[in-house]
PDB file of C-alpha atoms and ligand atoms in Angstrom:
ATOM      1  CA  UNK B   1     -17.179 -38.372 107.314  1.00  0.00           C
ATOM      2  CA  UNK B   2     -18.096 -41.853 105.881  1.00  0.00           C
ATOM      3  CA  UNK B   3     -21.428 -41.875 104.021  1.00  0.00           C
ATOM      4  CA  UNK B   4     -23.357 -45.776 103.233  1.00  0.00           C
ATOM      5  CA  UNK B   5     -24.741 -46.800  99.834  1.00  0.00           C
ATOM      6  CA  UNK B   6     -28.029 -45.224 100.377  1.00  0.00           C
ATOM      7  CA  UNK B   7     -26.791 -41.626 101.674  1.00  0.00           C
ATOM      8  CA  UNK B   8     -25.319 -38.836 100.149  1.00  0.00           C
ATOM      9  CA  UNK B   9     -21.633 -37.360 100.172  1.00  0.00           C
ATOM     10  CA  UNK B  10     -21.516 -34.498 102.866  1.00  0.00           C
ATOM     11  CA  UNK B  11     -18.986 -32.078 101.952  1.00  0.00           C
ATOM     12  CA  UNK B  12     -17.113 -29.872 104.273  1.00  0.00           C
ATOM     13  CA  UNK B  13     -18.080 -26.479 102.596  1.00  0.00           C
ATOM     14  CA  UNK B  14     -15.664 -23.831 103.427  1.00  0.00           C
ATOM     15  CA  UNK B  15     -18.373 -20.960 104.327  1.00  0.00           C
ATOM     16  CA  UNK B  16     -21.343 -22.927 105.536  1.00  0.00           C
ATOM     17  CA  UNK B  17     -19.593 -25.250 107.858  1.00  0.00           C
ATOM     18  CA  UNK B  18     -20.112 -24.141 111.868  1.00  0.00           C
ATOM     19  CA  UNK B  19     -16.997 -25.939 113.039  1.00  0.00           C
ATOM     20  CA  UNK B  20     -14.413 -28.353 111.737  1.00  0.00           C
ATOM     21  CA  UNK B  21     -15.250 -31.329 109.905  1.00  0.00           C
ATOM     22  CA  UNK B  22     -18.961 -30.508 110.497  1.00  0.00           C
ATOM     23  CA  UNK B  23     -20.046 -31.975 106.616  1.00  0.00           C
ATOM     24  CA  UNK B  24     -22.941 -29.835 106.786  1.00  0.00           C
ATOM     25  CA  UNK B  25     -23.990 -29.731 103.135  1.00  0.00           C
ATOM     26  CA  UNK B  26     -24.115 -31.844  99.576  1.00  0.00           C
ATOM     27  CA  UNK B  27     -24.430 -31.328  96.198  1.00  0.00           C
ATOM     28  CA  UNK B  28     -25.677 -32.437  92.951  1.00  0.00           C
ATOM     29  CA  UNK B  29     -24.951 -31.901  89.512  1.00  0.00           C
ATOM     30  CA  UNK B  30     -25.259 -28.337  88.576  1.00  0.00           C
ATOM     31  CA  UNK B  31     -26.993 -26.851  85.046  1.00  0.00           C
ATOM     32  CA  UNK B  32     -30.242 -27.207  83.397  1.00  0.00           C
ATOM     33  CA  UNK B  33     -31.766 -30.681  83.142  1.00  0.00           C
ATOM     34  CA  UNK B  34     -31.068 -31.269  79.399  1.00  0.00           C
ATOM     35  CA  UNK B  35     -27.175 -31.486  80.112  1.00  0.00           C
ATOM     36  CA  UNK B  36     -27.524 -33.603  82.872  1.00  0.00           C
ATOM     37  CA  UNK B  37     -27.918 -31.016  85.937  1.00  0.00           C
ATOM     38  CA  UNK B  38     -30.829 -30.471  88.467  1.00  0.00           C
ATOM     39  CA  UNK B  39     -31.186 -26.651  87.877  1.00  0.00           C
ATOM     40  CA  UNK B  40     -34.818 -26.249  85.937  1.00  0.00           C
ATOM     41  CA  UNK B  41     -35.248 -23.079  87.411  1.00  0.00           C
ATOM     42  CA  UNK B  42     -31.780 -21.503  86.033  1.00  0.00           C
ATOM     43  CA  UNK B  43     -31.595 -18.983  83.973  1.00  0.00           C
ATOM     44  CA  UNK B  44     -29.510 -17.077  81.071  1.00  0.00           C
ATOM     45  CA  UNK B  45     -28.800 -14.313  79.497  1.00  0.00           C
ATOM     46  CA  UNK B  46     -27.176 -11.029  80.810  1.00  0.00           C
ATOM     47  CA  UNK B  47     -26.859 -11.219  84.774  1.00  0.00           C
ATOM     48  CA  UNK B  48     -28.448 -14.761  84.770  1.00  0.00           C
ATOM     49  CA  UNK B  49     -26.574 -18.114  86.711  1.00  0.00           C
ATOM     50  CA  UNK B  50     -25.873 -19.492  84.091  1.00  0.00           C
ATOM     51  CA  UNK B  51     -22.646 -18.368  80.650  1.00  0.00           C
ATOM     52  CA  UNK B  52     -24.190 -18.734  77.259  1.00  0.00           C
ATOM     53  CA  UNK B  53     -20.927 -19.970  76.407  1.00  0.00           C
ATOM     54  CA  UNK B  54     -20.809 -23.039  74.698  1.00  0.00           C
ATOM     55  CA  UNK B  55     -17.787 -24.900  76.352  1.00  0.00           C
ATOM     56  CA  UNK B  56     -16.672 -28.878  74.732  1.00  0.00           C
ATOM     57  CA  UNK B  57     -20.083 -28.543  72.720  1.00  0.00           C
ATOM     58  CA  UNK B  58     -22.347 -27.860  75.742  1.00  0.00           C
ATOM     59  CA  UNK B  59     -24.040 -24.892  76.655  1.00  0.00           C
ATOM     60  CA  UNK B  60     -21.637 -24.221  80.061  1.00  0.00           C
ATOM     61  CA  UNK B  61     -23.062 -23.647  83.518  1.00  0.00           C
ATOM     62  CA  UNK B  62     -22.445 -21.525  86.491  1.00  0.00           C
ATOM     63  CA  UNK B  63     -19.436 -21.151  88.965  1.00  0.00           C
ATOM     64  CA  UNK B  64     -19.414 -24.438  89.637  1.00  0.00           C
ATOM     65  CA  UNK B  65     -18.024 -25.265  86.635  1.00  0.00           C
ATOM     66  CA  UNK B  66     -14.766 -24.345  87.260  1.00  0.00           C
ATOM     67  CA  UNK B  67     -15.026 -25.478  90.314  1.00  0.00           C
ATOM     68  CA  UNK B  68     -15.560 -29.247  88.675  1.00  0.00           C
ATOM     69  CA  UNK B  69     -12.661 -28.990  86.500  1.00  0.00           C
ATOM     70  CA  UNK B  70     -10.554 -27.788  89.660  1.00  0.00           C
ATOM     71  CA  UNK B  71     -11.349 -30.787  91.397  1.00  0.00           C
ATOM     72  CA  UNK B  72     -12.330 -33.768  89.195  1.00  0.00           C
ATOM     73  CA  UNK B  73     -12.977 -35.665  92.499  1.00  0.00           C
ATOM     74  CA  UNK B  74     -15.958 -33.362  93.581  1.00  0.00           C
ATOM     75  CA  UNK B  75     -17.348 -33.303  90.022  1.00  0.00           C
ATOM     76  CA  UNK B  76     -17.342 -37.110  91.289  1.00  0.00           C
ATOM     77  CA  UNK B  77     -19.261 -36.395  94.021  1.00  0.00           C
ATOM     78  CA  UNK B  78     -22.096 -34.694  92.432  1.00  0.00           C
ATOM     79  CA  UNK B  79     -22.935 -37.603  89.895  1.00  0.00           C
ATOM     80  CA  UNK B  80     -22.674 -39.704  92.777  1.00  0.00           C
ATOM     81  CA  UNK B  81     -25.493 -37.586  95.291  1.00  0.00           C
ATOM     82  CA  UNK B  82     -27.295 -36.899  91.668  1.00  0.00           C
ATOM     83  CA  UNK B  83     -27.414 -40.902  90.433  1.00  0.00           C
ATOM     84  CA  UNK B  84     -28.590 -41.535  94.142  1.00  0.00           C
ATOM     85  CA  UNK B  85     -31.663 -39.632  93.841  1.00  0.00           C
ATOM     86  CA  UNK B  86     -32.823 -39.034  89.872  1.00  0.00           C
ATOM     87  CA  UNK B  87     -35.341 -41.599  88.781  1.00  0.00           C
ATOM     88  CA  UNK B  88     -36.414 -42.804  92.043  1.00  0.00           C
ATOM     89  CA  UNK B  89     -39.604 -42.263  93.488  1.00  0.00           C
ATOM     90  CA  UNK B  90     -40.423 -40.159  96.010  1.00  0.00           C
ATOM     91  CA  UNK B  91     -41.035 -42.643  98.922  1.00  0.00           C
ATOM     92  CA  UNK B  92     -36.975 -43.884  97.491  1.00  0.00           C
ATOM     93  CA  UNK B  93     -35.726 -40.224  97.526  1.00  0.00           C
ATOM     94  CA  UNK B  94     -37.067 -39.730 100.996  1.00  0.00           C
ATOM     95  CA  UNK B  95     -35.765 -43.110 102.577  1.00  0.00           C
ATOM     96  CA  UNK B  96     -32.260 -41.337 101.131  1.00  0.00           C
ATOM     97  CA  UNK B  97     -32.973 -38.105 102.750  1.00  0.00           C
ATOM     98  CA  UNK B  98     -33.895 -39.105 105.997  1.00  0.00           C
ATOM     99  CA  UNK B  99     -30.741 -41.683 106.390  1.00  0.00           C
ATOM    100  CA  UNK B 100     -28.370 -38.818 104.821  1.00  0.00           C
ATOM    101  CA  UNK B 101     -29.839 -36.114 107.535  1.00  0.00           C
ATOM    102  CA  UNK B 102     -29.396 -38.923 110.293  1.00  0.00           C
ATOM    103  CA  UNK B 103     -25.773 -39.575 109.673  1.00  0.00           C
ATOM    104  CA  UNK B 104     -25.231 -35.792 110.101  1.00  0.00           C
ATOM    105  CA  UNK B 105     -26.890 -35.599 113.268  1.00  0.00           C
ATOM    106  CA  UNK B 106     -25.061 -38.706 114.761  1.00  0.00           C
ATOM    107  CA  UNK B 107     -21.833 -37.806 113.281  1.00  0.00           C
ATOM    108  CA  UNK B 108     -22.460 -34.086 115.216  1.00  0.00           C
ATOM    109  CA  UNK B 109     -23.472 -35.398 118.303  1.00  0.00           C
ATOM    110  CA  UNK B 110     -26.309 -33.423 118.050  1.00  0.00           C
ATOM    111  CA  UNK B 111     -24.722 -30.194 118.243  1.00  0.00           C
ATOM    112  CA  UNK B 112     -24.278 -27.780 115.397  1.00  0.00           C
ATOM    113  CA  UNK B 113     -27.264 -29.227 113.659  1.00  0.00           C
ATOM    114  CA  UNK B 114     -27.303 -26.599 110.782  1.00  0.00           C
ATOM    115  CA  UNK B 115     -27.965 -28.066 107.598  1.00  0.00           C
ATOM    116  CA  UNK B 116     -27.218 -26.413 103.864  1.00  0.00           C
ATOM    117  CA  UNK B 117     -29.211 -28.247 101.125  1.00  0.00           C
ATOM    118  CA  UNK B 118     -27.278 -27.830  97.516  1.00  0.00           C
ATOM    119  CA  UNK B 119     -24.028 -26.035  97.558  1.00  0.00           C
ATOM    120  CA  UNK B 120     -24.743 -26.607  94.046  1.00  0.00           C
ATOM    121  CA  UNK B 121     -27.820 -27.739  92.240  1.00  0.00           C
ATOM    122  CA  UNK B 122     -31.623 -27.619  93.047  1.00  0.00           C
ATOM    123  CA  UNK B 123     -34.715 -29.056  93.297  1.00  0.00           C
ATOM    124  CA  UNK B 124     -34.982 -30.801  90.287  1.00  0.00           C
ATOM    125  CA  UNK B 125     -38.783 -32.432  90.756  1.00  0.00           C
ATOM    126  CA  UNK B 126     -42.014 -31.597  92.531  1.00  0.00           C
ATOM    127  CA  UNK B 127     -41.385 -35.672  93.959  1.00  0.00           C
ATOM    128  CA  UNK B 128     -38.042 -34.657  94.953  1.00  0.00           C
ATOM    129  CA  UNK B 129     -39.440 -31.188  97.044  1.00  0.00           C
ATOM    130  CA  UNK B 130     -41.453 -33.406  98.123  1.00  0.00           C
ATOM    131  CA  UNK B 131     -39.225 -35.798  99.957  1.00  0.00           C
ATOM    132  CA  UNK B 132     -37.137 -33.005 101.533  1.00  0.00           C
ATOM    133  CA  UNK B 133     -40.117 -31.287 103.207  1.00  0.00           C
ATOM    134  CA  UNK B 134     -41.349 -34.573 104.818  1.00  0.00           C
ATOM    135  CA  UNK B 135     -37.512 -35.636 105.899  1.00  0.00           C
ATOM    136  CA  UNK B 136     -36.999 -31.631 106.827  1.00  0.00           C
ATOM    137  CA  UNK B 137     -40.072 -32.032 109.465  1.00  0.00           C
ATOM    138  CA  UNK B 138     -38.931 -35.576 110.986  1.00  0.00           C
ATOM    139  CA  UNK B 139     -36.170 -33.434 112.101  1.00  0.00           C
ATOM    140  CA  UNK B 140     -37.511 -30.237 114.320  1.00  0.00           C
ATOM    141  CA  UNK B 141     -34.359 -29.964 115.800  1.00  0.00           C
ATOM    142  CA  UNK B 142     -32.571 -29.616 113.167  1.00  0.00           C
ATOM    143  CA  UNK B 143     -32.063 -25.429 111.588  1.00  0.00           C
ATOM    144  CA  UNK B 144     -32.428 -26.568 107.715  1.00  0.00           C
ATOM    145  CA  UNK B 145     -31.525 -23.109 104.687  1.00  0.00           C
ATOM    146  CA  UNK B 146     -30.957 -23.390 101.016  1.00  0.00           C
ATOM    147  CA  UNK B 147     -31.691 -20.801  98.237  1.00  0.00           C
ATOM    148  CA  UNK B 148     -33.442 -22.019  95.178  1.00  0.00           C
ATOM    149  CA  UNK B 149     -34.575 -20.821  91.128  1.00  0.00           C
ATOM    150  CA  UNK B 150     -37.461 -23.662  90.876  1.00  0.00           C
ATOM    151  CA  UNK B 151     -40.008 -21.289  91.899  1.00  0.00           C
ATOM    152  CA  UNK B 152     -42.486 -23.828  92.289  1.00  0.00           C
ATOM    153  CA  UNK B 153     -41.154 -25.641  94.936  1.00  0.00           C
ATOM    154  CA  UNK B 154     -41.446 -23.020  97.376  1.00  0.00           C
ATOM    155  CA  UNK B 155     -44.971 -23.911  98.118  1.00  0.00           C
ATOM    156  CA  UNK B 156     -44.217 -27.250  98.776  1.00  0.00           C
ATOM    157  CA  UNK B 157     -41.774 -26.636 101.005  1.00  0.00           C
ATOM    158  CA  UNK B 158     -42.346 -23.241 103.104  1.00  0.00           C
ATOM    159  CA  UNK B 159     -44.716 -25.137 105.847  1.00  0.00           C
ATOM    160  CA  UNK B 160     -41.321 -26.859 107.030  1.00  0.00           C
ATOM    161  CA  UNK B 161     -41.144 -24.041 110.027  1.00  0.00           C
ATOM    162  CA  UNK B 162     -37.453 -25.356 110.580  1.00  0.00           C
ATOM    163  CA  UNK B 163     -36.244 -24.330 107.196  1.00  0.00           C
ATOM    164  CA  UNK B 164     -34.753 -20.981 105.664  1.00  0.00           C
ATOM    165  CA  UNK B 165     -35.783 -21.142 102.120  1.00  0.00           C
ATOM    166  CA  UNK B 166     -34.739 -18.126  99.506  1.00  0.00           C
ATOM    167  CA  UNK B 167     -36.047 -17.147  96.519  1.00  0.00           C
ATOM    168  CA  UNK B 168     -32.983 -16.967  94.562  1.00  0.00           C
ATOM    169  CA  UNK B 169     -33.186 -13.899  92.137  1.00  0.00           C
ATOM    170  CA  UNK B 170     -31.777 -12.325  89.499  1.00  0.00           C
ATOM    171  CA  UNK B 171     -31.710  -9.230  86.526  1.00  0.00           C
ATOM    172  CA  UNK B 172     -33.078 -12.226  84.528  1.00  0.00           C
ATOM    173  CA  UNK B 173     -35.831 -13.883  86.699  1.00  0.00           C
ATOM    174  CA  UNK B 174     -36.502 -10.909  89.162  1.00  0.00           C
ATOM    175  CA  UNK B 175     -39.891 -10.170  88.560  1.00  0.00           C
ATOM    176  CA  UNK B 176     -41.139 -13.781  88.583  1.00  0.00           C
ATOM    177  CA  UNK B 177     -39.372 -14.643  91.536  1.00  0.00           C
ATOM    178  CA  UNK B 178     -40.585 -11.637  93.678  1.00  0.00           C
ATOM    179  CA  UNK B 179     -44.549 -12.571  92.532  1.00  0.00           C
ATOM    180  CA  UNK B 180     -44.130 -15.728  94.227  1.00  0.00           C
ATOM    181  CA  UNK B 181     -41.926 -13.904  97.332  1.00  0.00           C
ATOM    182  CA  UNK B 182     -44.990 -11.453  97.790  1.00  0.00           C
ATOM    183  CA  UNK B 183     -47.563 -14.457  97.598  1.00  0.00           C
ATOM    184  CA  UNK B 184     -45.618 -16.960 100.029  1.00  0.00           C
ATOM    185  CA  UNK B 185     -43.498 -14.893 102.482  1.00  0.00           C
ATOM    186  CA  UNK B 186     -47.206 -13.511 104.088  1.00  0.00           C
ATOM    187  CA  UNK B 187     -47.457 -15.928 107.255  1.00  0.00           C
ATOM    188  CA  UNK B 188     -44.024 -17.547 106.142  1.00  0.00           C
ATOM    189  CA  UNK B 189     -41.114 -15.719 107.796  1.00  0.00           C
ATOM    190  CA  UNK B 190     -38.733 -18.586 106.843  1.00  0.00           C
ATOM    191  CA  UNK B 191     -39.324 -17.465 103.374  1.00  0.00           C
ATOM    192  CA  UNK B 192     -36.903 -14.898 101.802  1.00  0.00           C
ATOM    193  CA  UNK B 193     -35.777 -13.518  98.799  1.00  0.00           C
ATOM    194  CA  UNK B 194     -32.424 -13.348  97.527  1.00  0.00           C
ATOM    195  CA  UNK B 195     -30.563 -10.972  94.533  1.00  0.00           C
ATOM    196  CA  UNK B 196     -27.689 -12.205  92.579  1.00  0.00           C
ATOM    197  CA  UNK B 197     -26.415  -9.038  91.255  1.00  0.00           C
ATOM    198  CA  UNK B 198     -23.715  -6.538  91.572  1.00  0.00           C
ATOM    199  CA  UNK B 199     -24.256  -3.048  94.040  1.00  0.00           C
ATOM    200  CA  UNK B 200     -25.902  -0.537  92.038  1.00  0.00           C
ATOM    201  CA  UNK B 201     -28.010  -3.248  89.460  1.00  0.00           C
ATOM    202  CA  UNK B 202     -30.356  -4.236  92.958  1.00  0.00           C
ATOM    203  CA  UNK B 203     -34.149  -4.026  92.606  1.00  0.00           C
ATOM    204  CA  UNK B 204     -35.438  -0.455  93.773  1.00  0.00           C
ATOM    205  CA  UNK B 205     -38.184  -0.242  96.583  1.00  0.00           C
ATOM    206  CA  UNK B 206     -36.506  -3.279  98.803  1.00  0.00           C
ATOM    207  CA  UNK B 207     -33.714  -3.138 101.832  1.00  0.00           C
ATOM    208  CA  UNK B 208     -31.026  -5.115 100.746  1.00  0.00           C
ATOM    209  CA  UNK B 209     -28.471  -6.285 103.083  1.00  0.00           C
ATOM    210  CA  UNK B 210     -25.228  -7.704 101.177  1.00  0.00           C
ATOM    211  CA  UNK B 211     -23.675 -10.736 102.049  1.00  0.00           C
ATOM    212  CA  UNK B 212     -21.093 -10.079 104.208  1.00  0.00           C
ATOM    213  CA  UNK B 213     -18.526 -13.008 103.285  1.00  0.00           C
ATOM    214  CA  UNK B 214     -18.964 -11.880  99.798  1.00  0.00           C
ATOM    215  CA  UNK B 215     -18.225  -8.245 100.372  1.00  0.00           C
ATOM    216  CA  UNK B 216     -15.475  -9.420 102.523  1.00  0.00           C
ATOM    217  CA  UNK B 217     -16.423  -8.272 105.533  1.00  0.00           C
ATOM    218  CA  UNK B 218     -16.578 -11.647 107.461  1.00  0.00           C
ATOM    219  CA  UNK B 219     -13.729 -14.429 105.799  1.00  0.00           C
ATOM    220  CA  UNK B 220     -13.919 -18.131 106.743  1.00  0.00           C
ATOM    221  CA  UNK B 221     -11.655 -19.866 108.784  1.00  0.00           C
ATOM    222  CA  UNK B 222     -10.226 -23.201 109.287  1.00  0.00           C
ATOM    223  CA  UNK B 223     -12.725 -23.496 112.209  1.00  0.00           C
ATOM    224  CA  UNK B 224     -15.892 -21.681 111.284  1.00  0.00           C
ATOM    225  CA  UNK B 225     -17.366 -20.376 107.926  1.00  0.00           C
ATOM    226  CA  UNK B 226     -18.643 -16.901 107.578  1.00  0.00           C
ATOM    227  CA  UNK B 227     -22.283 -18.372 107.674  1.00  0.00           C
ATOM    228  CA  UNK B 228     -21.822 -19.642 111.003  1.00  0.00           C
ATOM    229  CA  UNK B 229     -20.490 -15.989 112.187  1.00  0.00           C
ATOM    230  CA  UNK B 230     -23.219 -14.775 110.277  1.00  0.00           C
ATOM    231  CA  UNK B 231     -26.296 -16.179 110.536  1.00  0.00           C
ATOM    232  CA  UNK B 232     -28.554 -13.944 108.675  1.00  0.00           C
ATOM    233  CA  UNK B 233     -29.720 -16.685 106.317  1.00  0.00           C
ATOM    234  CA  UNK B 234     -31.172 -18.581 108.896  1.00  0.00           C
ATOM    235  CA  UNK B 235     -32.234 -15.927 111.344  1.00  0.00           C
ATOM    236  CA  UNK B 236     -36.632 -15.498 111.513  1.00  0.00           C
ATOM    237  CA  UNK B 237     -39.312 -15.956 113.831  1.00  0.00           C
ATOM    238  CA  UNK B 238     -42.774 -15.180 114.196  1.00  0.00           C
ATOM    239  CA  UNK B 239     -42.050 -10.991 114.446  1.00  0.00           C
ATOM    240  CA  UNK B 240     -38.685 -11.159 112.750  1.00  0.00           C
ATOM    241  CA  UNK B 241     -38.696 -12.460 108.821  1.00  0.00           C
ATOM    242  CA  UNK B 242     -36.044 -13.238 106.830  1.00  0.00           C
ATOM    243  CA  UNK B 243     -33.868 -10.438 105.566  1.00  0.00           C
ATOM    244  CA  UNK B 244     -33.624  -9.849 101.640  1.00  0.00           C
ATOM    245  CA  UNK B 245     -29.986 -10.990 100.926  1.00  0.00           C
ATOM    246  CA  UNK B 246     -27.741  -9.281  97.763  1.00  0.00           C
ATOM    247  CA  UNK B 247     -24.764 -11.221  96.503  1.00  0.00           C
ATOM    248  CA  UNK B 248     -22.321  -9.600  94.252  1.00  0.00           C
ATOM    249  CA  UNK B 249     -21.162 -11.460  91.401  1.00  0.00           C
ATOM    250  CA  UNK B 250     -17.564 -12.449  92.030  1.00  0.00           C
TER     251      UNK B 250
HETATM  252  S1  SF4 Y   1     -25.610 -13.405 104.400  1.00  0.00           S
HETATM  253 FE1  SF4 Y   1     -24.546 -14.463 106.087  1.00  0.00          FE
HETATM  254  S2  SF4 Y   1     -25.621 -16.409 106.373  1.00  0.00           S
HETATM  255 FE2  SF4 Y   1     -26.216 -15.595 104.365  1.00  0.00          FE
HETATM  256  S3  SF4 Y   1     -24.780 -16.526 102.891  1.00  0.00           S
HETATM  257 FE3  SF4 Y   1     -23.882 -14.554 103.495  1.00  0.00          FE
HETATM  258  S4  SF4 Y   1     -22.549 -15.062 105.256  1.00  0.00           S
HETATM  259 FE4  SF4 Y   1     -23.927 -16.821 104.965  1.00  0.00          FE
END
């Protein structure tokens, strides 16, 4: 898929995608603001996202760190999305937004119009929350999910009724992310909550359901990813709410 200028890279994400070449997702820089990524909500220390190793001098991020020096080109591709987007207004971030989401509707014909927001990074401003809710509800049609540490965004953004937004959780943030999961998920069935953390280290007194590409119960395929099979992520309605989701650390 060919982006413009003014929209971001789509990547074809191995588990999220819902057929080939669908270029249902993006990315931006990963790791906490002060070494250049959009993570403010991340967090360290035993069982948090991000290794207190120091690696070249900086304090080293998550998975997708390796992932980076894999694949040079899609550390590329991160700055890119990230440079398109930081220091702009919100109005400017939007006008991205909206033109990014349209390419991915006209490049889909319309069909398999499920979008993942950050296969790595997060919302990195209230200005940039902002922008995605009001692009998120120009596009009804469209079945929006993302997972997310900056715990203040979910206010701004759980009124879009076409997007699957999870509290992303761990040993480190647990109890600060499930005070804002008990205040917003009443009336908000699109909002869920989310446990990074291996079987046997999960919160008591909640149903987890493990994620069943991570356990290895559903793989991806060159035509669909497990999400697609899956579905759980994305899955609510007015009797039904989101289910709480575990992923293993891997
Ligand atoms: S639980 Fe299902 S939808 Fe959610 S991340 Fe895992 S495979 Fe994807």
């Amino acid at each position: 898929m060919t982006e413009t200028t003014t929209t971001l890279k789509l990547t074809d994400n191995s588990k999220v995608k819902f057929k080939s070449g669908h270029y249902n997702t993006f990315g931006l820089l990963h790791g906490r603001p002060e070494n250049g990524g959009t993570c403010p909500g991340s967090t360290s220390g035993a069982g948090g996202c991000l290794s207190l190793k120091r690696v070249g001098g900086v304090n080293a991020t998550c998975y997708v760190d390796k992932l980076v020096k894999a694949y040079p080109n899609f550390g590329k591709v991160l700055q890119r999305n990230t440079e398109l987007l930081r220091g702009k207004t919100q109005a400017e971030m939007e006008v991205v937004l909206t033109e990014t989401v349209a390419a991915f509707v006209k490049h889909n014909k319309g069909n398999n119009l499920y979008f993942r927001l950050h296969t790595s990074g997060d919302f990195f401003s209230e200005d940039y929350a902002r922008a995605w809710a009001a692009t998120i509800l120009k596009y009804p049609n469209v079945q929006f999910w993302t997972y997310t540490r900056s715990l203040w965004a979910i206010p701004l953004l759980m009124d879009c009724p076409n997007l699957s937004i999870y509290i992303s959780s761990d040993p480190v943030n647990y109890a600060e992310a499930k005070a804002v999961y008990d205040i917003c998920h009443l009336g908000h069935p699109n909002v869920g909550i989310c446990y990074m953390g291996n079987i046997g280290t999960q919160p008591a007194g909640e149903r987890w359901v493990v994620c069943p590409e991570v356990s290895g119960k559903l793989k991806n395929d060159s035509s669909q990813g497990a999400c697609a099979k899956c579905r759980l992520c994305m899955t609510y309605n007015d009797k039904i709410r989101l289910r709480n989701i575990q992923f293993p650390v891997h």
